[in-house]
GROMACS .gro file of C-alpha atoms in nm:
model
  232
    1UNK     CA    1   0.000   0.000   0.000
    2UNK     CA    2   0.191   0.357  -0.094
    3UNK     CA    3   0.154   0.654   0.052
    4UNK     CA    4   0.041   0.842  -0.231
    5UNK     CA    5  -0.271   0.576  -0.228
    6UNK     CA    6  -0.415   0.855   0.046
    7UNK     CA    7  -0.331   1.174  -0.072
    8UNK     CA    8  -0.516   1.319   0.178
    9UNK     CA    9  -0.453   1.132   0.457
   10UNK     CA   10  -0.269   1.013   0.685
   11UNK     CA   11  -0.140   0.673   0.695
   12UNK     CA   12  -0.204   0.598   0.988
   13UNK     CA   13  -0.570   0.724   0.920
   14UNK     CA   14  -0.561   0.500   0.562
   15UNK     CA   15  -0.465   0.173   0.772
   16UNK     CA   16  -0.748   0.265   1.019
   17UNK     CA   17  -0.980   0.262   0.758
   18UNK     CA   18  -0.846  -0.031   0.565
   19UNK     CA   19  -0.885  -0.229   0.911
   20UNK     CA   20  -1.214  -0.083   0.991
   21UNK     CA   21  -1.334  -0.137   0.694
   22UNK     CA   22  -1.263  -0.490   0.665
   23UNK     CA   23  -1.404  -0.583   1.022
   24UNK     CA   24  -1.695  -0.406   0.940
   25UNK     CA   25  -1.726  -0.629   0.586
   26UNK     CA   26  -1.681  -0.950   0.807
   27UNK     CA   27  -1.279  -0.995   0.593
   28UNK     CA   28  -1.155  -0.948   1.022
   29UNK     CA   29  -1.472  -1.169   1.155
   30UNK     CA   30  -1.525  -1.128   1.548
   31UNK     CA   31  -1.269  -1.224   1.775
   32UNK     CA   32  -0.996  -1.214   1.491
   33UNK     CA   33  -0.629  -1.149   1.638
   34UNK     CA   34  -0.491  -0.839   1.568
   35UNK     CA   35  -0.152  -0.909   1.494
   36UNK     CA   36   0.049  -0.582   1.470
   37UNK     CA   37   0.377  -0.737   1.316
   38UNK     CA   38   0.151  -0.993   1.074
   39UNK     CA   39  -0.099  -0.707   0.961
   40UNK     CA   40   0.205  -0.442   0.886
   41UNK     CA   41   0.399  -0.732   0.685
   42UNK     CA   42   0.020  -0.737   0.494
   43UNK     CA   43  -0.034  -0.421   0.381
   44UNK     CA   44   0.348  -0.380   0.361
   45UNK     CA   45   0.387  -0.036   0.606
   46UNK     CA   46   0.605  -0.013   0.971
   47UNK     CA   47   0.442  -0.166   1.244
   48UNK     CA   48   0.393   0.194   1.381
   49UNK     CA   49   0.061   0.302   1.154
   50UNK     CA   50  -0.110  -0.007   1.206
   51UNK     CA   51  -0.035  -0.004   1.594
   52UNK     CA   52  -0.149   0.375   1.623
   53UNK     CA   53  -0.469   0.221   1.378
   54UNK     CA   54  -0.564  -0.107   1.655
   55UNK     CA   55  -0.565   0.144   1.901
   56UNK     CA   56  -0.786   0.381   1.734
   57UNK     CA   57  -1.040   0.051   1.699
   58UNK     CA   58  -0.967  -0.037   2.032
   59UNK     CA   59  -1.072   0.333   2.167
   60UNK     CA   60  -1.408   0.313   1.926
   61UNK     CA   61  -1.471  -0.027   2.079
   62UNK     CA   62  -1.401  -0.240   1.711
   63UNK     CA   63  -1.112  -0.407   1.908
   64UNK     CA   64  -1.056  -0.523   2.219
   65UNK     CA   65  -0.724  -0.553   2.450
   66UNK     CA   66  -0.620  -0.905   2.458
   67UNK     CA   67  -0.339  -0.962   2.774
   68UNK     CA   68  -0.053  -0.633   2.803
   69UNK     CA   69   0.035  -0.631   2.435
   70UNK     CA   70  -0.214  -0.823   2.217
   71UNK     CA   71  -0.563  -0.712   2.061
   72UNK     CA   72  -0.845  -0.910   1.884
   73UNK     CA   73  -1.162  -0.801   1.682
   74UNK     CA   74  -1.469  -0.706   1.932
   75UNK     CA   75  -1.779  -0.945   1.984
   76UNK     CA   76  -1.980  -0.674   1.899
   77UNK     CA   77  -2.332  -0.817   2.013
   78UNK     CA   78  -2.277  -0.900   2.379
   79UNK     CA   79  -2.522  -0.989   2.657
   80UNK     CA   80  -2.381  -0.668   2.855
   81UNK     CA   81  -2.388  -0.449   2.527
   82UNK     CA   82  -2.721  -0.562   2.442
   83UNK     CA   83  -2.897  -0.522   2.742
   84UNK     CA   84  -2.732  -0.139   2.742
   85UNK     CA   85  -2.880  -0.076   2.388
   86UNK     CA   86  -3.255  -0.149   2.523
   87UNK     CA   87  -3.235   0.009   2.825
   88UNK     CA   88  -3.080   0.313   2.658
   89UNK     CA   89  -3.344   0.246   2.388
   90UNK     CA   90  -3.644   0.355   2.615
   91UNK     CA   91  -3.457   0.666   2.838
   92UNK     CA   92  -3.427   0.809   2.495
   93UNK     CA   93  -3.805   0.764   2.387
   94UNK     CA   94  -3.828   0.923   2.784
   95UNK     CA   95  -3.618   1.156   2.643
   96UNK     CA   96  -3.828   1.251   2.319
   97UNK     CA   97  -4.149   1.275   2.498
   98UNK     CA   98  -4.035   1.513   2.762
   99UNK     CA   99  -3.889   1.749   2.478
  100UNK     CA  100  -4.168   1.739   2.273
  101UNK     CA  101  -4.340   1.860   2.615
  102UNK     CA  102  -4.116   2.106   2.743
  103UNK     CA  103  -3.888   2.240   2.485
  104UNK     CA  104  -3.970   2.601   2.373
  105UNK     CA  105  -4.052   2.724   2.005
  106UNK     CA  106  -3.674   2.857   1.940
  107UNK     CA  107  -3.492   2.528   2.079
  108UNK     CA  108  -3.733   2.315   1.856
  109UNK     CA  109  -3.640   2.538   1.569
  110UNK     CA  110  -3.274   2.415   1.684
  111UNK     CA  111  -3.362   2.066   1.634
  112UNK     CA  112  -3.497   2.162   1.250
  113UNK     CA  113  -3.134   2.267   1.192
  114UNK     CA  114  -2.949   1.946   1.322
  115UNK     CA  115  -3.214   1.776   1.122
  116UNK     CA  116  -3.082   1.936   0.790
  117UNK     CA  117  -2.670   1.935   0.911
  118UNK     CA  118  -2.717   1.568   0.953
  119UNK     CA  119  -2.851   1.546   0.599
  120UNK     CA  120  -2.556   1.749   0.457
  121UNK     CA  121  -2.293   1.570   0.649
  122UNK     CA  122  -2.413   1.233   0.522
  123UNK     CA  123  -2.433   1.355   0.214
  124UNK     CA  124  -2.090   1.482   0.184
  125UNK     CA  125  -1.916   1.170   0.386
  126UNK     CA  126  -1.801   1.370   0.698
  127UNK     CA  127  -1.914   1.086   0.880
  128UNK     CA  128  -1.662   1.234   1.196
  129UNK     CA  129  -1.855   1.504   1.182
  130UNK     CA  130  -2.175   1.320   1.126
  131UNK     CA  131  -2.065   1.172   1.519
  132UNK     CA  132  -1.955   1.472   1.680
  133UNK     CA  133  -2.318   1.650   1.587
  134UNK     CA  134  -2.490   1.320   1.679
  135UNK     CA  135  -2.345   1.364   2.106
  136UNK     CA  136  -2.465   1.719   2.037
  137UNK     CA  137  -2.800   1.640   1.933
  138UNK     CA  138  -2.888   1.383   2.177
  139UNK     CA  139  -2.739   1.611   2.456
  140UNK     CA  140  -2.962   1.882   2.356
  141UNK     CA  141  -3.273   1.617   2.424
  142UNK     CA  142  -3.164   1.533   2.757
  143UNK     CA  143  -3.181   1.895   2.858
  144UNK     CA  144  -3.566   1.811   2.846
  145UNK     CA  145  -3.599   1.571   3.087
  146UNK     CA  146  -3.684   1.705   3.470
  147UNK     CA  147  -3.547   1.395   3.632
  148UNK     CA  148  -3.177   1.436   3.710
  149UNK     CA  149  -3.139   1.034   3.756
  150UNK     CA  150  -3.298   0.938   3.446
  151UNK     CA  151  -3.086   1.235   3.302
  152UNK     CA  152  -2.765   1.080   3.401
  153UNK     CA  153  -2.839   0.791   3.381
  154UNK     CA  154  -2.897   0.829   2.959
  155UNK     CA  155  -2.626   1.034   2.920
  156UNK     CA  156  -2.374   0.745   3.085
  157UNK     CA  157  -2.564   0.497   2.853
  158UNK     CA  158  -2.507   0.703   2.577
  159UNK     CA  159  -2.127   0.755   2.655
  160UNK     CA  160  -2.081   0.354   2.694
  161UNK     CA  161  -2.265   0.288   2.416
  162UNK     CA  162  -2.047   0.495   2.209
  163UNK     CA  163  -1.811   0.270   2.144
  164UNK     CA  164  -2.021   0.065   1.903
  165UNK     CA  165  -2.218   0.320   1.756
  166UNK     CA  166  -1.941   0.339   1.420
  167UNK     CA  167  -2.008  -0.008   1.405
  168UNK     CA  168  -2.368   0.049   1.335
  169UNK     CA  169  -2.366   0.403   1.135
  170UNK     CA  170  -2.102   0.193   0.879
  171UNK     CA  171  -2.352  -0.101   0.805
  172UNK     CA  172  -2.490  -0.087   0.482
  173UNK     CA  173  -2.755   0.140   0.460
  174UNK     CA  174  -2.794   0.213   0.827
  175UNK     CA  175  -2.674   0.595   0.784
  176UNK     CA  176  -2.947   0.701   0.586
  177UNK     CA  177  -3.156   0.502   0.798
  178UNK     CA  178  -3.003   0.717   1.096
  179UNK     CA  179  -3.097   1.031   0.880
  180UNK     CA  180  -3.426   0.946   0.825
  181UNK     CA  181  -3.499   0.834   1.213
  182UNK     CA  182  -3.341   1.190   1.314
  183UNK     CA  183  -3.509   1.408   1.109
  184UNK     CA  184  -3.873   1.162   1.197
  185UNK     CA  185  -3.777   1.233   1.608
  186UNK     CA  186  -3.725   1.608   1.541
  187UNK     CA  187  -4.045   1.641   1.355
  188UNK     CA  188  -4.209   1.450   1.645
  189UNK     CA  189  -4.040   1.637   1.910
  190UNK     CA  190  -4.093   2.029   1.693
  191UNK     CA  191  -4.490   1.941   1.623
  192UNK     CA  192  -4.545   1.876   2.052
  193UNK     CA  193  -4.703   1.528   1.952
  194UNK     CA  194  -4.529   1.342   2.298
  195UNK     CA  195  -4.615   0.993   2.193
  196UNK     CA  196  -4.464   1.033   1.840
  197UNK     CA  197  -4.188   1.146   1.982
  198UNK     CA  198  -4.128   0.866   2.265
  199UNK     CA  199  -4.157   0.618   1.954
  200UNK     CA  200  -3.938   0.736   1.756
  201UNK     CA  201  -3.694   0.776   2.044
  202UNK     CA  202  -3.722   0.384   2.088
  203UNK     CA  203  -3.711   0.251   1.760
  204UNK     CA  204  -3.423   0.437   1.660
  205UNK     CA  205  -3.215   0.267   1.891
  206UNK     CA  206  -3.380  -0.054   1.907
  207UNK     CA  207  -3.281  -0.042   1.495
  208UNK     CA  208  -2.968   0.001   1.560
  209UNK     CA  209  -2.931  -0.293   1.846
  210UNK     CA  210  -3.147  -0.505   1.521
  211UNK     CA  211  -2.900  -0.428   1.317
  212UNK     CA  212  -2.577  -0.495   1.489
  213UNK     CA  213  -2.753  -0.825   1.642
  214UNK     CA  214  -2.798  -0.932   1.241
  215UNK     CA  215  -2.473  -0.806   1.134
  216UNK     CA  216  -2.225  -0.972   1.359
  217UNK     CA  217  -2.425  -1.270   1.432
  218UNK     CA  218  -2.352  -1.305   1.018
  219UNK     CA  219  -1.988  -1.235   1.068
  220UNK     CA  220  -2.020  -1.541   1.341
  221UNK     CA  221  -2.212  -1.767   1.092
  222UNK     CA  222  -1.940  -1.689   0.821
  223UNK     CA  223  -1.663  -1.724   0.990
  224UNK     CA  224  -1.762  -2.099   1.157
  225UNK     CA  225  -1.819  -2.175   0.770
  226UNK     CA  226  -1.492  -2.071   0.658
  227UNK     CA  227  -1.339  -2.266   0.931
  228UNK     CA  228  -1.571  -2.571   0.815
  229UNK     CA  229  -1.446  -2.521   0.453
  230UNK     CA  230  -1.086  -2.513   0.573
  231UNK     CA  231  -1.130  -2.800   0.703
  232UNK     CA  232  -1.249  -3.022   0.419
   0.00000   0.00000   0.00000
């Protein structure tokens, strides 16, 4: 892989994505070792870049630490991770209904503008971006809410769950999906209608828990049948 491959990048950043990318395709299936010395002799770069890149997936939660040195592809779709996903599922429908009840007209017209950033960011493939404004947004809905435990309690969920949430927004077609959920919760939320608004709060996460559950539990089923295949 040269340099000039990424004009614009790094290459540290291009052996993030290559790695990313190919755990996300199922090519690095869950629980795949994450050989630093093995991958660099791959993709023929230092050991550096693709160190600086494992660490970057293990900080997003697309790798995990295996002993002091060692790291291996994330099993995604956890009992812990799923049972965070649906509890943070119905805070944030809690969430929506309380802002659809309490926000005022000129914060609601705030929500109409995320709604039309997020369609410009996917749009132009700022998908950093695209993350940064999606803490903002969320943030802006827990305001709302009147109950300070329920309040931190989201916002802690939301923070934990944050290490998958790449995982999800990269499956194919999910980020449109993601646009069109936002922009149905901010309608929801903007026209007062409470129970709209606690709905769309819930299935927009419990998509996203549907979605990772299908994924990686087809990244399992693949990878036992290239192990069978092997083995023939």
């Amino acid at each position: 892989m040269g340099k000039n491959q990424y004009e614009n990048q790094t290459l540290q950043e291009s052996v993030y994505e290559i790695l990313r990318d190919n755990i996300l395709t199922g090519k690095l299936p869950p629980n795949a070792p994450l050989n630093t010395s093995e991958l660099s002799k791959k993709m023929h770069v230092s050991r550096t870049p693709v160190r600086d890149a494992v660490n970057k997936l293990i900080l997003i939660g697309l790798a995990v630490k295996v002993g002091n040195k060692g790291a291996r592809v994330a099993d995604f779709m956890s009992d812990e991770m799923y049972e965070i996903f649906s509890a943070r599922a119905y805070l944030e429908g809690i969430a929506a209904r309380s802002a659809a009840k309490y926000m005022g007209a000129e914060e609601k017209e705030g929500l109409l503008e995320f709604a039309a950033a997020f369609e410009r960011l996917y749009l132009s493939g700022d998908d950093k971006a695209f993350m940064e404004l999606d803490e903002e947004f969320h943030f802006v809905i827990y305001k709302s809410l009147k109950n300070v435990l329920i309040k931190d309690m989201v916002e802690q969920l939301y923070i934990i769950s944050r290490r998958n949430r790449e995982v999800g927004y990269h499956i194919e077609g999910r980020s449109q999906q993601v646009v069109d959920e936002h922009r149905e919760l901010v309608l929801a939320i903007y026209q007062g209608d409470e129970k709209a608004a606690e709905r769309a709060g819930i299935c927009h996460h419990s998509n996203t828990i549907l979605k990772l559950k299908k994924k990686f539990e087809q990244l399992k089923q693949e990878n036992v049948n290239s192990k069978y295949s092997k083995q023939e």
